[in-house]
Short mmCIF file of C-alpha atoms in Angstrom, two decimals:
data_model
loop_
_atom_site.label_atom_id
_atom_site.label_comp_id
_atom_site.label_asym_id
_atom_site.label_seq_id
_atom_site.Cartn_x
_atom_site.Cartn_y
_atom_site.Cartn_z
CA UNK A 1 124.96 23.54 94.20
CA UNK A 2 128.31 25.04 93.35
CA UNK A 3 131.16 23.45 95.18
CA UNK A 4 132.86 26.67 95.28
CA UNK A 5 130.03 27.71 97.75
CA UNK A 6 131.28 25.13 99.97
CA UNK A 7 134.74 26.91 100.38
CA UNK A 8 133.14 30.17 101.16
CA UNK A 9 131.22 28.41 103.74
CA UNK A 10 133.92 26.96 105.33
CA UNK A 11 135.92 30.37 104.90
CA UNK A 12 132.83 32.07 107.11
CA UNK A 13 133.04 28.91 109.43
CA UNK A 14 136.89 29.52 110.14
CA UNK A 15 135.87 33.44 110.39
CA UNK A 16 132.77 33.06 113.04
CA UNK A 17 134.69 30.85 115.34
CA UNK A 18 137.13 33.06 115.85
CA UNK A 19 134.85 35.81 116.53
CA UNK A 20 132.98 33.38 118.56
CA UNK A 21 135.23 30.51 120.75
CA UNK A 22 137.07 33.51 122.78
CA UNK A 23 133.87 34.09 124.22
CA UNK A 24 134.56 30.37 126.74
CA UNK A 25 138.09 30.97 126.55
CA UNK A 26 138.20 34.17 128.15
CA UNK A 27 139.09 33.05 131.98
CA UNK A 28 141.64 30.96 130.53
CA UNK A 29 143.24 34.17 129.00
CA UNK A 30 143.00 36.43 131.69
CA UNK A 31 144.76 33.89 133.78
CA UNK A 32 147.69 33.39 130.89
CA UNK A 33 147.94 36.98 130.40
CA UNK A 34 147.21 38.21 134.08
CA UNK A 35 145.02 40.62 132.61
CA UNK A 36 141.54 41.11 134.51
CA UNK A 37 138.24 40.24 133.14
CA UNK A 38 137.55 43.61 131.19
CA UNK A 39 140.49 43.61 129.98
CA UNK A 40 140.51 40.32 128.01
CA UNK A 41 136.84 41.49 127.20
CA UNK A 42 138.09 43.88 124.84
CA UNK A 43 139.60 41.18 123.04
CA UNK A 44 136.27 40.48 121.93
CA UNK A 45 134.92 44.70 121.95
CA UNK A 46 138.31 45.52 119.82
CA UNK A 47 137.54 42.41 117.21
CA UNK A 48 134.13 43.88 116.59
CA UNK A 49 135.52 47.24 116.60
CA UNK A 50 137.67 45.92 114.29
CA UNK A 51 135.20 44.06 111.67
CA UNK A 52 133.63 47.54 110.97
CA UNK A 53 136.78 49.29 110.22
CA UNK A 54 137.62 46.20 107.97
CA UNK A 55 133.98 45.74 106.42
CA UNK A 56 133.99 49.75 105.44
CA UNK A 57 137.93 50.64 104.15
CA UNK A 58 139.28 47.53 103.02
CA UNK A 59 136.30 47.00 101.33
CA UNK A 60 136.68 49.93 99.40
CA UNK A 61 140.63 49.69 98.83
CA UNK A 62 140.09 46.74 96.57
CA UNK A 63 137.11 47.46 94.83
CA UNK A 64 139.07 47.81 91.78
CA UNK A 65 140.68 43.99 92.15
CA UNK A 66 139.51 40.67 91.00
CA UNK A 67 137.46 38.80 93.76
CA UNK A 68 138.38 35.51 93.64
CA UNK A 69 142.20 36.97 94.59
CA UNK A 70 141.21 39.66 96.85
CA UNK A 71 139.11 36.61 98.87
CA UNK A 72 142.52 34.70 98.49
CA UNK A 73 144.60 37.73 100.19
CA UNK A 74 141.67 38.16 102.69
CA UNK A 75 142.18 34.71 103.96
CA UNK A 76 145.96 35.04 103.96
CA UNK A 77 145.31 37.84 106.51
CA UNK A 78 143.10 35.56 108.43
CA UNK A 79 145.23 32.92 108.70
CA UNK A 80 148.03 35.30 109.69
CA UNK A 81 145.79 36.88 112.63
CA UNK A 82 145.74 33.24 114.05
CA UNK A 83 148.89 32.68 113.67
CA UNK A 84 149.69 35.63 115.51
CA UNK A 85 147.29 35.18 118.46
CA UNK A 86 148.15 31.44 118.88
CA UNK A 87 151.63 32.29 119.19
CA UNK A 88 151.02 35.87 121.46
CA UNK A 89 153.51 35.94 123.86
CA UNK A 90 151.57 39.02 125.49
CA UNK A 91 148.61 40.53 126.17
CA UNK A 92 148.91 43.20 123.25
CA UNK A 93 150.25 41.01 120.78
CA UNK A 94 147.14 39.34 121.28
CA UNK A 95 145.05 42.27 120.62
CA UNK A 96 146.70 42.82 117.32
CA UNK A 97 146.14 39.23 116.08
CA UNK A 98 142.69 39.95 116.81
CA UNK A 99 142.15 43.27 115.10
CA UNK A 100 144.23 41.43 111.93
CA UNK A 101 141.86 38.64 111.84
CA UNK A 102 138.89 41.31 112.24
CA UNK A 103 139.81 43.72 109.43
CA UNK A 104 139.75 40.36 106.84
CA UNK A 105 136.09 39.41 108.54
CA UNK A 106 134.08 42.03 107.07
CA UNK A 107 135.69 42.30 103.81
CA UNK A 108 135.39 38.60 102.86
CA UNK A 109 131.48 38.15 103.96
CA UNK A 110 130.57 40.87 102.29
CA UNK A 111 132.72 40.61 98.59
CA UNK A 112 132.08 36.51 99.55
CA UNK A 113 128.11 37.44 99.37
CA UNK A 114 128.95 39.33 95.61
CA UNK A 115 130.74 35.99 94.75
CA UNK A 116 128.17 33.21 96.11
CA UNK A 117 125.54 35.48 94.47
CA UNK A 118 127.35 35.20 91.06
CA UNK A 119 127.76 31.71 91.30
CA UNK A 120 124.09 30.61 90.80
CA UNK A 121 121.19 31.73 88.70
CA UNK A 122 119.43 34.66 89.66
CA UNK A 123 116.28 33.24 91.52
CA UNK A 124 118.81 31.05 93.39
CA UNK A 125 121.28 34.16 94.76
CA UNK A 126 119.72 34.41 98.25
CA UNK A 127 120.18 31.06 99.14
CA UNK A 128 123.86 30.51 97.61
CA UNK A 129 124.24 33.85 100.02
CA UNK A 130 122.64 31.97 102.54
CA UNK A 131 124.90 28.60 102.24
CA UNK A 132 128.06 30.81 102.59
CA UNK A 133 126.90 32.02 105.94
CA UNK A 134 125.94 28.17 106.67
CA UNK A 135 129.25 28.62 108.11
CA UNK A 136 129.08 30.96 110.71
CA UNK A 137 125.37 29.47 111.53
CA UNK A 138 127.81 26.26 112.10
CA UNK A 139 130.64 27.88 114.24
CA UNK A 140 127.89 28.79 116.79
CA UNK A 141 126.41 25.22 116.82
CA UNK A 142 129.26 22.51 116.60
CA UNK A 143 132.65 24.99 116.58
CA UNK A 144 132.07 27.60 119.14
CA UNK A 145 131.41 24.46 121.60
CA UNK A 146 133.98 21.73 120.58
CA UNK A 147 136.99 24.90 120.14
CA UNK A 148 136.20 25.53 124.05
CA UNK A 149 136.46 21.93 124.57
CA UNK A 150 139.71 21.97 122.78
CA UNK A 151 140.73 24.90 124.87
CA UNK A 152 140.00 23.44 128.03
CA UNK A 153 141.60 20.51 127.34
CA UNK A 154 144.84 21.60 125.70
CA UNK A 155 144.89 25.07 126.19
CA UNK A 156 143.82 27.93 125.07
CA UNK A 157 146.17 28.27 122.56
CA UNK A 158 145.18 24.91 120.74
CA UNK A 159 142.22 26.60 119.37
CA UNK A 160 143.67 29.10 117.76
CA UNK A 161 146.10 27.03 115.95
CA UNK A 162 143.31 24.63 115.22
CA UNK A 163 141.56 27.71 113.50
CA UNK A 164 144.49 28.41 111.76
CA UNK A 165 144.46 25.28 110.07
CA UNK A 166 140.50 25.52 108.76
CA UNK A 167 141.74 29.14 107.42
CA UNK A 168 144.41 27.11 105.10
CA UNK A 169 141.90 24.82 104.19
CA UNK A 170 139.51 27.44 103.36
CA UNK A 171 141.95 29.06 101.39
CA UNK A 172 143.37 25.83 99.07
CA UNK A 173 139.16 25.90 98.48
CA UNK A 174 139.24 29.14 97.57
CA UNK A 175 141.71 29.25 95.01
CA UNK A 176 141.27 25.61 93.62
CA UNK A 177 136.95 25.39 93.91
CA UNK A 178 135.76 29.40 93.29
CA UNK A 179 135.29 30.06 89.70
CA UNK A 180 137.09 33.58 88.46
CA UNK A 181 133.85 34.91 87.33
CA UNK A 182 130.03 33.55 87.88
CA UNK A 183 126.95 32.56 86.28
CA UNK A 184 125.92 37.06 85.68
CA UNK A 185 128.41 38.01 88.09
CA UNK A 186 129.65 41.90 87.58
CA UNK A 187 132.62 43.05 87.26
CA UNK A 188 134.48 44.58 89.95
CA UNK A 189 134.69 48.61 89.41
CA UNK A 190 136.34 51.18 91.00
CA UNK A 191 135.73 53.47 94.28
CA UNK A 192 133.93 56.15 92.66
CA UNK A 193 131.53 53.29 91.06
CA UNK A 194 130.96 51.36 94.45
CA UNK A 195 130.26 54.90 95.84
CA UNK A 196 127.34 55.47 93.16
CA UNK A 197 125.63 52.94 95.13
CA UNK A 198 124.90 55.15 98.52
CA UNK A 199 123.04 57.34 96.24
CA UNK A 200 120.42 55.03 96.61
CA UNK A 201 117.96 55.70 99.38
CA UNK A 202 117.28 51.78 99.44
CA UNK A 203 120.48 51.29 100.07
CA UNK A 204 120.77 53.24 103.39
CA UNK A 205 116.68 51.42 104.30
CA UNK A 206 118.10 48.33 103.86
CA UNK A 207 121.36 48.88 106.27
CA UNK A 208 119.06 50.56 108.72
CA UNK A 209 117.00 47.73 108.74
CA UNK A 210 120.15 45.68 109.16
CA UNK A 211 120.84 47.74 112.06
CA UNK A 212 117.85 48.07 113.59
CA UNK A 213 116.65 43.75 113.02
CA UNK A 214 119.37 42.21 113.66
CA UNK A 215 120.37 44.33 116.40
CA UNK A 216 117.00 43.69 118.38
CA UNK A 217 117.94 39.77 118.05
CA UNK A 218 121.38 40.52 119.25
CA UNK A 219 120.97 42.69 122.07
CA UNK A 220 118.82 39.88 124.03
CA UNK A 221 121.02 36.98 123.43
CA UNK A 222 124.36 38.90 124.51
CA UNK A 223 123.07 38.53 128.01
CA UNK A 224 121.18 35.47 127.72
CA UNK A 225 123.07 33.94 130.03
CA UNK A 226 122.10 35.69 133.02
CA UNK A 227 118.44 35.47 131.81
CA UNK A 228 118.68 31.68 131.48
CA UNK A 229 120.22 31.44 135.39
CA UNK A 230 118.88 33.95 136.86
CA UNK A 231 115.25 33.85 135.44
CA UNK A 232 114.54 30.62 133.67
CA UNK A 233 116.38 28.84 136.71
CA UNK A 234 118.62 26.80 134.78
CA UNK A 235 122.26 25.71 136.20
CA UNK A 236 125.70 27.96 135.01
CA UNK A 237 126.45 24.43 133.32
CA UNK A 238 123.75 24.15 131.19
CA UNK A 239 124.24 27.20 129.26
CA UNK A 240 126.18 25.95 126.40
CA UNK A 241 124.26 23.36 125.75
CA UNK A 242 121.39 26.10 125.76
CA UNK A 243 123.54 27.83 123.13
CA UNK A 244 123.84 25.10 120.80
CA UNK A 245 120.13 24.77 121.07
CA UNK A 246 119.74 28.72 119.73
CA UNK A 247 122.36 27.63 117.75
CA UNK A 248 120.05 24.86 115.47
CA UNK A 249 117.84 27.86 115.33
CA UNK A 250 120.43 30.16 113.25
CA UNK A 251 120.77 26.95 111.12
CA UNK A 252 117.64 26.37 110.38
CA UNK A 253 116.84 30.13 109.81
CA UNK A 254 119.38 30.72 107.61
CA UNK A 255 118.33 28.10 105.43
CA UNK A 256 114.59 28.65 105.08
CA UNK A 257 115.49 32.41 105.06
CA UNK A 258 117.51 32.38 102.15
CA UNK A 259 114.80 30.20 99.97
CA UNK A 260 112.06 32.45 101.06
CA UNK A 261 114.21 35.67 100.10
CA UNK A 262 114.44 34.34 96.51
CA UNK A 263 111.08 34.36 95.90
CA UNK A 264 110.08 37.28 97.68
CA UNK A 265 112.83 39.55 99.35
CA UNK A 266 110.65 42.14 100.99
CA UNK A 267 107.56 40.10 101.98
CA UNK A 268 110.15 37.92 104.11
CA UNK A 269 111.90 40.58 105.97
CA UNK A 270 108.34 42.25 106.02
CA UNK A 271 106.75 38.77 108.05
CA UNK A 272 110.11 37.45 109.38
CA UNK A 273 110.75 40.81 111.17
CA UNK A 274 107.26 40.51 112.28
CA UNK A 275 107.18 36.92 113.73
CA UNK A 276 110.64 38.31 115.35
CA UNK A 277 109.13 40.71 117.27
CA UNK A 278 106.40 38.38 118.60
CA UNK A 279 108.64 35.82 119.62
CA UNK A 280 110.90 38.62 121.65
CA UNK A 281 107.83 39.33 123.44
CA UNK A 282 106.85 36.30 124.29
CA UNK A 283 109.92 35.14 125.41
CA UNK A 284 110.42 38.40 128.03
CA UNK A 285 106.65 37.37 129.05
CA UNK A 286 107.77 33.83 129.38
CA UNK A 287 110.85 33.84 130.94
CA UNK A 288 110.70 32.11 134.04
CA UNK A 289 109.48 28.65 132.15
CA UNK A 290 111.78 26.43 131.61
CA UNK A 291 110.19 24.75 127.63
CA UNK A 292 108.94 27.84 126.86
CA UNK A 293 112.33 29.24 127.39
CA UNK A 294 113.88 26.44 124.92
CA UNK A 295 111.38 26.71 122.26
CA UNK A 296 111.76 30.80 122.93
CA UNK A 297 115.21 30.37 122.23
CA UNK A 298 115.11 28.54 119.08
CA UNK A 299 112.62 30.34 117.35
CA UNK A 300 114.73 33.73 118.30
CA UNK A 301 117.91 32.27 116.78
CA UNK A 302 115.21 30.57 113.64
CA UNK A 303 113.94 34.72 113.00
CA UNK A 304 116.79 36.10 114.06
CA UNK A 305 119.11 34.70 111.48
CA UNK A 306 116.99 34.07 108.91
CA UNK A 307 116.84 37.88 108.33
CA UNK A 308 120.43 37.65 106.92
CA UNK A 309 120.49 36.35 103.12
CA UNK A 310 117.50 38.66 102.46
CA UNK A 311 118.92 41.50 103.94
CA UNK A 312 122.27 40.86 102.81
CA UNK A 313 120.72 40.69 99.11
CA UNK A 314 118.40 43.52 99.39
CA UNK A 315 121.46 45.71 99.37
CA UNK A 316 123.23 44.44 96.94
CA UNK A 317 119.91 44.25 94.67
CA UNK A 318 120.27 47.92 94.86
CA UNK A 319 123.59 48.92 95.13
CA UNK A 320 123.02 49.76 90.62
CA UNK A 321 125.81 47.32 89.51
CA UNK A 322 128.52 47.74 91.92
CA UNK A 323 126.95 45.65 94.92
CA UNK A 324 131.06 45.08 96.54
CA UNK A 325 131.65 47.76 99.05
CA UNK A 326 127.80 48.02 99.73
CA UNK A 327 127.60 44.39 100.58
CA UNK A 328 130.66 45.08 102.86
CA UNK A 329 128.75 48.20 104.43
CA UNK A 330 125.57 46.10 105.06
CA UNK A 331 128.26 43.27 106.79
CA UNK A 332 129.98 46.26 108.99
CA UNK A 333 126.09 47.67 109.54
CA UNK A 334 125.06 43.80 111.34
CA UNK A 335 128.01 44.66 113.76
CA UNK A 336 126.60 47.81 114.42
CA UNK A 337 123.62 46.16 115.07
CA UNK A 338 125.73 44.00 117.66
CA UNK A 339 127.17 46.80 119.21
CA UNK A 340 123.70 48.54 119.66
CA UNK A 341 121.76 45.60 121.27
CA UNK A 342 124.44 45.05 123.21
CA UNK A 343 124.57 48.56 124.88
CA UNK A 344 120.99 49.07 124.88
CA UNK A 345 120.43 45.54 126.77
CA UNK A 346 122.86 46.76 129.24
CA UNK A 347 121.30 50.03 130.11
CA UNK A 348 118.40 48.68 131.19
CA UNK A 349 119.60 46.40 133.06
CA UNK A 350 121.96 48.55 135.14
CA UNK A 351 118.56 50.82 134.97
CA UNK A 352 117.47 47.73 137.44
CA UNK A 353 114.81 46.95 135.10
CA UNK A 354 116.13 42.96 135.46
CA UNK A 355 117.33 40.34 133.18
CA UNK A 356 114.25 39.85 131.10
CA UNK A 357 115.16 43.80 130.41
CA UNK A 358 117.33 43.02 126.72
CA UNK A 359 114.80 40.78 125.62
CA UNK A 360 112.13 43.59 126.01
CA UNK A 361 114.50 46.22 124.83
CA UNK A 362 115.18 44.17 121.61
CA UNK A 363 111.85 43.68 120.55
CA UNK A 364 111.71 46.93 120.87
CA UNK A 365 114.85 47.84 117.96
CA UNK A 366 113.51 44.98 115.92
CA UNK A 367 110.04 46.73 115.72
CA UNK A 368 111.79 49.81 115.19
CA UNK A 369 113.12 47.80 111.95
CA UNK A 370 110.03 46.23 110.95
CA UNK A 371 108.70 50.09 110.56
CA UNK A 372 111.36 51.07 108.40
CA UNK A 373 111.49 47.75 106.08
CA UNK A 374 107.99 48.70 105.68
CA UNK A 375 108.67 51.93 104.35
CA UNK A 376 111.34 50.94 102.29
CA UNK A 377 108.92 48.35 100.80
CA UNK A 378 105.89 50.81 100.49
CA UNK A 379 108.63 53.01 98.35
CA UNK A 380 109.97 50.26 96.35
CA UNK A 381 106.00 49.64 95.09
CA UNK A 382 105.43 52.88 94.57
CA UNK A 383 108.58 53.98 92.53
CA UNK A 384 108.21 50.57 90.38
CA UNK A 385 104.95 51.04 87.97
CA UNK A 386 106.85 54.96 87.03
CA UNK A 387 110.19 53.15 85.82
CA UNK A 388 110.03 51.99 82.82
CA UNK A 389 113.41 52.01 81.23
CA UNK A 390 115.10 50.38 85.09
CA UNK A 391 118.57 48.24 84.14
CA UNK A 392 117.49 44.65 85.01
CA UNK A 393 118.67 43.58 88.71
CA UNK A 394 122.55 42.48 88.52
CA UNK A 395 122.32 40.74 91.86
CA UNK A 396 118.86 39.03 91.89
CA UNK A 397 114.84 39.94 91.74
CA UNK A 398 111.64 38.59 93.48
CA UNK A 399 110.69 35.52 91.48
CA UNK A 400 107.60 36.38 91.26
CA UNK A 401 108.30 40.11 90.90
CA UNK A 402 109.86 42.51 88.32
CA UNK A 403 113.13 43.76 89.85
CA UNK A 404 112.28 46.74 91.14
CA UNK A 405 114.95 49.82 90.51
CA UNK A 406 116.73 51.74 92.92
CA UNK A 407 115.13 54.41 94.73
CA UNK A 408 117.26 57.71 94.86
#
């Protein structure tokens, strides 16, 4: 394994907990900022916002640049976002820490998936993809957690500063451990090039499915809490522990995932999507039992995550060349996905359809996304036996597959 892939990883581990730790810091906010509780929520609504804006323009304003600096810069901007929230002497200067941290989130997952890709041989790209987001699999578990701890302990402001000091770290990886260019890695082109790619119908499939998958998983674990206490019966205090449990399951998933995409990328998502949407239902149907809860709840983070590296490389396997800005629309696309679980959950459940509601309503998105990754694997057999002249994959191919070329 590439050590470099280690500094990405902890670059995506900085990058999820602060996305993340606000979530059990929030009272202590509101209370510093005598803001109420919506209004510190949008610390959290204007991050995501935020990520999207990020994944999609400043993505595309350095398309042009070398990676390996751009991821530099990126982290610079990270690191200054913490600074700036640690140190927020208001409200609103806490909001714009935030969004400044956001806008480098997208950008460096999805030109850090280009990179990680580039660093390993080509049946091997999925799960160097999948090592880099190793970290944000481990801000749920251990940082998310521990940073509240810290919080708690020595205020809220601790935390940040304490994530300002894994974004320097992350960076002296970054510049010392990250190779300039990788083992078939492309070189970075300009807008117009990185635009070619959304010619490709496979590319809009894939970031559909993105949506529409990752979203279902999403939308029932933003209000798992309130399914946990009020239907599985479990105490307010034994929540996070329940989180770090869902938490091994993202781990786990995003390990196996990533293997499993590199030797077959649509066959995965095809039965991971599929097991996904089982385990949703039997979770809504199974609710009010206590193990069958737990198990429920690691097998949704397990599916859940390990959706990503395939996904994540299923764009860029089409994107013809110029995977950067695609790769950062596919990041920007799983915060949709966030955004549309989320809302979705909560209509039904202010429809008074109860807290099992999300769980049902998100099986329903993620079959929604199993029928269109079914498609947009029925077209990618099709369109392979007519091409015979198809540039070779750039990003990575089935291992036991040819690469298959870009539908249009």
């Amino acid at each position: 394994m590439p050590i470099g892939l280690i500094a990405l990883a902890l670059g995506g581990f900085g990058i999820g907990l602060t996305e993340f730790v606000i979530m059990g810091l929030l009272p202590d906010v509101a209370a510093d900022f005598r803001v109420s509780e919506a209004s510190a929520g949008w610390l959290i609504s204007g991050y995501a916002l935020a990520v999207v804006v990020g994944a999609l323009g400043l993505t595309a304003a350095v398309t042009r640049f070398e990676r390996k600096p751009v991821l530099a810069v990126l982290l610079v901007l990270f690191i200054a976002g913490n600074l700036i929230s640690a140190a927020a002497p208001d409200y609103w200067t806490m909001m714009i820490g935030r969004i400044v941290a956001a806008l480098a989130h997208g950008a460096f997952f999805g030109i850090g998936a280009v990179v990680a890709a580039g660093m390993v041989a080509p049946t091997k790209k999925a799960g160097a993809i999948a090592i880099m987001f190793t970290g944000l699999t481990a801000a749920n578990v251990l940082g998310v957690p521990f940073g509240t701890m810290l919080g708690q302990a020595a205020g809220w402001r601790s935390t940040f500063w304490a994530i300002t000091g894994i974004g320097v770290l992350a960076l002296a990886g970054i510049l010392t451990l990250v190779p300039k260019a990788g083992h078939g890695d492309t070189a970075p082109g300009g807008l117009r090039s990185e635009l070619r790619a959304f010619r490709s119908g496979q590319v809009w499939l894939s970031i559909l499915v993105t949506i529409l998958g990752y979203g279902g998983m999403f939308g029932a674990f933003t209000y798992i809490a309130f399914t946990l206490t009020e239907i599985s019966g479990f105490s307010a205090s034994t929540v996070p522990w329940l989180l770090i449990v869902f938490g091994v399951g993202l781990f786990i998933g995003n390990t196996l995932g990533g293997k499993a995409a590199d030797r077959n990328v649509d066959r995965t998502l095809l039965v991971v999507l599929s097991v996904l949407v089982l385990v949703l239902v039997a979770f809504a149907l199974a609710a009010a039992n206590q193990p069958l809860t737990i198990a429920s709840m690691v097998l949704m983070g397990g599916f859940g995550f390990a959706t990503v590296p395939g996904l994540q490389m299923r764009v860029m396997k089409y994107a013809d060349g110029a995977p950067t800005l695609a790769s950062g629309a596919n990041i920007g696309a799983f915060n949709v996905g966030n955004a549309l679980g989320a809302w979705l959950g909560g209509v039904t459940i202010t429809a008074g359809l109860g807290y099992t509601s999300p769980i049902w309503a998100g099986a329903g998105i993620t079959l929604l996304g199993l029928a269109v990754m079914a498609f947009a694997a029925a077209k990618a057999r099709a369109a392979a036996p007519r091409s015979t002249n198809a540039p070779a994959d750039s990003v990575g191919s089935d291992a036991h597959a040819p690469a298959l070329p870009a539908v249009r």
